[in-house]
């Protein structure tokens, strides 16, 4: 073996080792290779083995503007509970009146009355208010869980988008190193007189193209990092965030597929709680549409023309009658909102079932595409090995070798990308199933 041939093979082995290392770095821990890049919102993110996906979701929830709504609903539920536990259904009223005949006969008659009007609970009114308070509290809790699910969906998309972009950077780096190794090999053969200068220029042009592709991939990665930071406020990512598929990934069957899986879905729970609250509001509207009875307790002081004074106590009960029409109207008006909430619940249940069906098919399709991508990569790798040997022997032109390399690079990148696409499809299935990662 000549010295030049040994050096060419050594260069090829070095490029292969560099490519393998970069491929390993192209996974979820690829940021380790980027530590020399710029800092700030676009700089590298460190992988933290102690950070869980649920903790990232919790950090994202704290930064969502929508987090204020469940808090406000909890305060509303507390106020409704205090209202239901009050001694009286409304505020008592103080009544004072004075009568004299100064403008009329002016005989010296004087009369003072003072009393306290106390509203009384209608039958069923207190329990209706209590039901509304419980419904509001349940709706607030369901809203908090649904918000965590929404945050989980955003975090999942950011993390898997970040992983895919890291993989693109790693693959672009491998392709650049391969192109540089090929350029070195072509240059040496040109110096030995085996190849024309045009092929050296062609190899150099390929290096420039791969440098541009790597720069573009890195730019996309920096944008992904900034997006992740905006969502979570964190400078770290979990070391890995792959998830097992909800319910083992089995396709449900029967007349109501996915019914069991959707039973505890946070979005459905929030919609159900909204229906229950509207139903409680309808009942309360019927109870409070009518005027409440009231009890008047007071005193009366009279002074006649002769100067005699009479003091007495008063008690009167006020019972409104004939309020059925007003009650029916209020119930019917609240029933419109109840019907709207029930319609939203039915529509959401239908949409979630459809989303689960699509997510299930997406996982199956991603798994099949990964199987085919692996076969394609194996075939392209064998073809590339034969093309390299033929090029070394002078039986293959550089342009033909570059075409084969491009096909192999595309097949390798497709396989690497598809492996991550399968994991992202599983994460999307879990999202559609309402699975919220726990801290």
XYZ file of C-alpha atoms in Angstrom:
439
model
C 0.000 0.000 0.000
C 1.431 3.388 -0.982
C 1.729 6.230 1.493
C -0.806 8.371 -0.416
C -3.377 5.547 -0.463
C -2.910 5.005 3.303
C -3.398 8.713 3.984
C -6.583 8.766 1.900
C -8.017 5.845 3.842
C -6.986 7.452 7.130
C -8.796 10.620 6.106
C -11.903 8.611 5.243
C -11.864 6.843 8.597
C -11.444 10.188 10.374
C -14.443 11.624 8.534
C -16.489 8.553 9.405
C -15.616 8.926 13.087
C -16.529 12.606 13.008
C -19.771 11.787 11.255
C -20.698 9.141 13.806
C -19.975 11.504 16.682
C -22.073 14.238 15.109
C -24.897 11.795 14.491
C -24.905 10.861 18.162
C -24.965 14.526 19.066
C -27.892 15.007 16.719
C -30.309 13.491 19.231
C -31.940 15.135 22.222
C -28.550 16.125 23.664
C -27.234 17.895 20.582
C -26.872 21.222 22.388
C -23.605 20.010 23.876
C -21.979 20.532 20.485
C -23.267 24.089 20.284
C -21.769 25.520 23.467
C -19.443 27.770 21.522
C -22.335 29.659 19.944
C -23.738 33.007 20.947
C -25.468 33.424 24.283
C -28.758 35.160 24.958
C -32.203 34.111 23.781
C -30.713 32.332 20.745
C -27.874 30.581 22.543
C -27.636 26.886 23.453
C -29.949 25.238 25.956
C -28.440 22.850 28.468
C -29.946 19.416 29.004
C -30.918 18.739 32.612
C -31.379 15.074 33.611
C -33.260 16.198 36.727
C -35.800 18.243 34.791
C -39.018 16.421 33.855
C -41.475 17.181 31.105
C -44.140 17.905 33.732
C -41.933 20.550 35.350
C -41.474 22.275 32.008
C -45.251 22.264 31.564
C -45.677 23.795 35.006
C -43.206 26.561 34.132
C -45.093 27.238 30.902
C -48.429 27.465 32.738
C -47.045 30.210 34.978
C -46.263 32.316 31.896
C -49.557 31.849 30.047
C -51.884 34.867 30.066
C -54.826 32.462 30.313
C -53.717 31.407 33.812
C -55.637 34.370 35.251
C -59.045 32.939 34.304
C -58.982 29.875 36.623
C -57.779 32.094 39.460
C -60.662 34.507 38.891
C -63.132 31.617 38.754
C -61.829 30.273 42.057
C -62.397 33.655 43.695
C -65.882 33.719 42.194
C -66.616 30.246 43.597
C -65.473 31.349 47.066
C -67.755 34.388 46.886
C -70.700 32.228 45.802
C -70.042 29.837 48.683
C -70.056 32.701 51.194
C -73.285 33.956 49.647
C -74.925 30.526 49.992
C -73.781 30.230 53.618
C -75.124 33.648 54.628
C -77.866 33.939 57.243
C -80.111 35.905 54.930
C -80.765 35.709 51.173
C -80.334 39.475 50.886
C -79.604 42.617 52.830
C -82.017 43.720 55.554
C -83.538 47.192 55.256
C -84.221 49.830 57.916
C -87.534 51.667 57.616
C -88.407 54.883 59.551
C -91.530 57.000 59.130
C -92.982 60.069 60.888
C -96.526 61.459 60.732
C -97.951 64.680 62.226
C -100.861 67.058 61.654
C -98.886 70.285 61.714
C -99.953 71.217 58.200
C -103.558 70.074 58.727
C -105.563 70.439 61.966
C -102.417 71.127 64.008
C -103.946 69.427 67.064
C -100.530 68.123 68.209
C -100.826 64.521 66.962
C -97.419 62.908 66.383
C -96.541 59.393 65.221
C -93.129 57.672 64.791
C -92.538 54.228 63.294
C -89.260 52.355 62.978
C -88.585 48.831 61.880
C -86.197 46.351 60.296
C -87.288 44.483 57.163
C -85.607 41.058 57.013
C -85.682 39.028 53.749
C -86.405 35.315 54.182
C -85.143 32.294 52.281
C -87.506 30.802 49.762
C -87.847 27.014 49.838
C -84.994 25.598 47.740
C -83.232 28.939 47.294
C -80.311 28.220 49.630
C -79.671 24.770 48.140
C -79.787 26.266 44.627
C -77.150 28.808 45.597
C -75.029 26.064 47.159
C -75.272 23.980 43.989
C -74.144 26.976 41.951
C -71.162 27.548 44.248
C -70.130 23.901 43.965
C -70.506 24.042 40.197
C -68.370 27.168 40.004
C -65.640 25.559 42.128
C -65.653 22.435 39.963
C -65.507 24.550 36.820
C -62.516 26.476 38.176
C -60.638 23.258 38.959
C -61.474 21.772 35.569
C -60.324 24.995 33.920
C -56.982 24.727 35.694
C -56.479 21.158 34.446
C -57.520 22.109 30.926
C -55.037 24.982 30.992
C -52.272 22.554 31.952
C -53.228 20.380 29.004
C -53.076 23.371 26.660
C -49.651 24.269 28.025
C -48.547 20.641 27.623
C -49.504 20.744 23.954
C -47.437 23.871 23.371
C -44.468 22.448 25.269
C -44.625 19.179 23.357
C -44.602 20.990 20.023
C -41.698 23.233 21.081
C -39.577 20.369 22.380
C -40.100 18.073 19.413
C -39.601 20.953 17.012
C -36.344 21.632 18.838
C -35.308 17.969 18.609
C -36.054 17.818 14.897
C -34.100 20.995 14.242
C -31.160 19.695 16.271
C -31.201 16.593 14.137
C -31.173 18.731 10.974
C -28.135 20.599 12.299
C -26.347 17.355 13.148
C -27.054 15.868 9.731
C -25.970 19.076 7.993
C -22.724 18.956 9.976
C -22.105 15.352 8.927
C -22.725 16.240 5.296
C -20.293 19.168 5.547
C -17.591 16.978 7.090
C -18.155 14.353 4.414
C -17.913 17.016 1.709
C -14.681 18.378 3.238
C -13.186 14.886 3.394
C -14.132 14.319 -0.238
C -12.619 17.663 -1.233
C -9.361 16.700 0.450
C -9.351 13.375 -1.330
C -10.106 14.936 -4.716
C -7.399 17.577 -4.177
C -4.796 14.915 -3.427
C -5.732 12.950 -6.530
C -5.554 16.158 -8.565
C -2.055 16.754 -7.193
C -1.151 13.208 -8.260
C -2.550 13.884 -11.705
C -5.444 11.423 -11.436
C -8.266 14.019 -11.690
C -8.778 17.272 -13.571
C -8.995 20.617 -11.779
C -12.693 20.921 -12.689
C -13.500 18.143 -10.251
C -11.581 19.941 -7.507
C -13.710 23.020 -8.131
C -16.819 20.870 -8.098
C -15.828 19.385 -4.717
C -15.102 22.846 -3.310
C -18.455 24.132 -4.534
C -20.118 21.240 -2.747
C -18.389 22.233 0.502
C -19.717 25.775 0.113
C -23.242 24.430 -0.429
C -23.028 22.263 2.675
C -21.702 25.205 4.704
C -24.705 27.246 3.625
C -27.069 24.387 4.526
C -25.477 24.083 7.963
C -25.769 27.839 8.531
C -29.446 27.733 7.584
C -30.105 24.789 9.911
C -28.351 26.562 12.769
C -30.420 29.671 12.153
C -33.581 27.587 12.440
C -32.252 26.046 15.653
C -31.614 29.465 17.181
C -35.204 30.464 16.395
C -36.463 27.265 18.043
C -34.451 28.002 21.164
C -35.872 31.507 21.437
C -39.398 30.140 20.995
C -38.836 27.620 23.792
C -37.476 30.298 26.116
C -40.429 32.594 25.452
C -42.879 29.827 26.299
C -41.194 28.412 29.411
C -38.768 31.040 30.673
C -36.227 28.214 31.180
C -32.601 27.938 30.103
C -32.743 24.152 30.281
C -34.539 21.311 28.593
C -35.150 17.804 29.920
C -32.438 15.321 29.042
C -35.101 13.380 27.177
C -38.830 13.807 26.737
C -39.997 10.679 24.945
C -43.374 9.469 26.220
C -45.039 6.067 26.322
C -48.225 6.006 24.318
C -51.436 6.466 26.290
C -53.467 3.299 26.918
C -50.707 1.214 25.361
C -51.562 2.514 21.891
C -54.292 -0.015 21.172
C -56.955 1.028 18.709
C -60.316 1.170 20.532
C -63.238 -0.692 19.052
C -66.969 -0.804 19.554
C -69.845 1.565 18.866
C -68.271 4.301 21.015
C -64.522 4.196 20.291
C -62.260 6.188 22.581
C -65.148 6.779 25.018
C -63.172 5.344 27.933
C -60.021 7.215 26.958
C -61.918 10.493 26.720
C -63.820 10.009 29.959
C -61.290 11.981 32.009
C -60.136 14.339 29.263
C -59.484 17.773 30.873
C -61.096 19.715 28.032
C -64.224 17.555 28.216
C -64.263 17.848 32.005
C -64.187 21.621 31.698
C -67.067 21.558 29.211
C -69.073 19.207 31.450
C -68.523 21.455 34.438
C -69.715 24.405 32.376
C -72.930 22.502 31.594
C -73.442 21.653 35.254
C -72.956 25.258 36.230
C -75.441 26.462 33.621
C -77.938 23.946 34.923
C -77.434 25.214 38.472
C -77.809 28.783 37.239
C -81.110 27.893 35.597
C -82.445 26.443 38.831
C -81.260 29.422 40.823
C -82.720 31.845 38.301
C -86.109 30.256 38.811
C -85.795 30.507 42.586
C -84.623 34.104 42.638
C -86.829 35.464 39.885
C -89.677 35.726 42.355
C -89.616 38.299 45.091
C -88.543 36.839 48.419
C -90.867 36.986 51.442
C -89.791 39.329 54.204
C -90.422 39.870 57.896
C -90.869 43.387 59.309
C -90.075 43.944 63.008
C -90.421 47.410 64.490
C -91.829 49.819 67.057
C -94.461 52.528 66.929
C -94.742 55.656 69.092
C -97.913 57.793 69.049
C -98.661 61.025 70.854
C -102.209 62.371 70.781
C -103.474 65.949 71.002
C -103.886 65.641 74.760
C -100.236 64.710 75.220
C -100.769 61.013 75.974
C -98.135 58.678 74.481
C -98.656 55.118 73.231
C -95.712 52.789 72.485
C -96.259 49.511 70.639
C -94.372 46.711 68.834
C -95.068 45.727 65.276
C -94.516 42.537 63.292
C -95.639 41.952 59.743
C -94.989 39.241 57.136
C -94.731 40.114 53.456
C -95.554 37.199 51.088
C -95.511 37.986 47.346
C -98.113 36.208 45.186
C -98.658 35.494 41.515
C -95.009 35.280 40.323
C -95.153 32.148 38.238
C -94.855 33.973 34.916
C -91.690 35.789 35.969
C -90.167 32.544 37.252
C -90.880 30.710 34.004
C -89.308 33.502 31.966
C -86.098 33.499 33.987
C -85.813 29.716 33.767
C -86.366 29.808 30.012
C -83.800 32.565 29.576
C -81.187 30.639 31.568
C -82.158 27.500 29.633
C -80.856 29.091 26.424
C -77.363 29.370 27.903
C -77.647 25.793 29.166
C -78.538 24.540 25.689
C -75.568 26.403 24.228
C -73.217 24.831 26.774
C -74.611 21.357 26.018
C -74.100 21.959 22.298
C -70.491 22.976 22.893
C -69.938 19.835 24.957
C -71.362 17.567 22.250
C -69.314 19.313 19.561
C -66.139 19.083 21.620
C -66.675 15.383 22.272
C -67.093 14.790 18.538
C -64.002 16.867 17.688
C -61.829 15.124 20.280
C -62.903 11.711 19.028
C -61.947 12.752 15.506
C -58.602 14.132 16.706
C -57.838 10.857 18.473
C -58.661 8.848 15.372
C -56.369 11.032 13.265
C -53.603 10.856 15.867
C -53.874 7.067 16.003
C -53.547 6.832 12.224
C -50.631 9.282 12.288
C -48.715 7.066 14.718
C -49.325 3.985 12.562
C -48.258 5.868 9.426
C -45.128 7.252 11.124
C -44.125 3.763 12.251
C -44.528 2.393 8.728
C -42.599 5.323 7.224
C -39.766 4.701 9.680
C -39.579 1.043 8.638
C -39.344 2.042 4.988
C -36.815 4.796 5.719
C -34.540 2.254 7.401
C -34.692 -0.038 4.390
C -34.003 2.885 2.091
C -30.987 3.928 4.162
C -29.568 0.404 4.106
C -29.904 0.200 0.347
C -28.439 3.673 -0.168
C -25.525 2.841 2.153
C -24.627 -0.278 0.180
C -24.837 1.678 -3.076
C -22.589 4.417 -1.678
C -19.963 1.905 -0.546
C -19.837 0.402 -4.033
C -19.655 3.871 -5.602
C -16.735 4.837 -3.365
C -14.780 1.746 -4.305
C -15.497 2.411 -7.949
C -14.365 6.026 -7.590
C -11.145 4.912 -5.880
C -10.518 2.561 -8.774
C -11.162 5.302 -11.310
C -14.292 3.627 -12.612
C -16.675 6.328 -11.386
C -16.817 10.030 -12.121
C -17.010 12.526 -9.304
C -20.387 13.803 -10.442
C -21.789 10.271 -10.216
C -20.309 9.789 -6.757
C -21.843 13.051 -5.597
C -25.260 11.951 -6.786
C -24.943 8.695 -4.850
C -23.760 10.590 -1.773
C -26.725 12.917 -2.028
C -29.128 10.003 -2.193
C -27.505 8.384 0.827
C -27.501 11.653 2.776
C -31.167 12.166 1.975
C -31.984 8.591 3.029
C -30.004 8.906 6.248
C -31.596 12.224 7.110
C -35.063 10.883 6.299
C -34.524 7.931 8.636
C -33.227 10.128 11.450
C -36.029 12.614 11.005
C -38.675 9.912 10.782
C -37.529 8.354 14.066
C -38.224 11.692 15.747
C -41.454 12.140 13.796
C -42.697 8.869 15.268
C -41.989 10.107 18.791
C -43.689 13.406 18.024
C -46.721 11.553 16.651
C -46.917 9.609 19.927
C -46.714 12.862 21.893
C -49.510 14.316 19.758
C -51.605 11.211 20.370
C -51.122 11.642 24.117
C -52.103 15.283 23.763
C -55.292 14.338 21.916
C -56.010 11.752 24.623
C -55.734 14.444 27.314
C -52.584 13.086 28.955
C -50.942 15.801 31.072
C -47.301 15.125 32.068
C -46.907 15.143 35.836
C -43.994 16.941 37.531
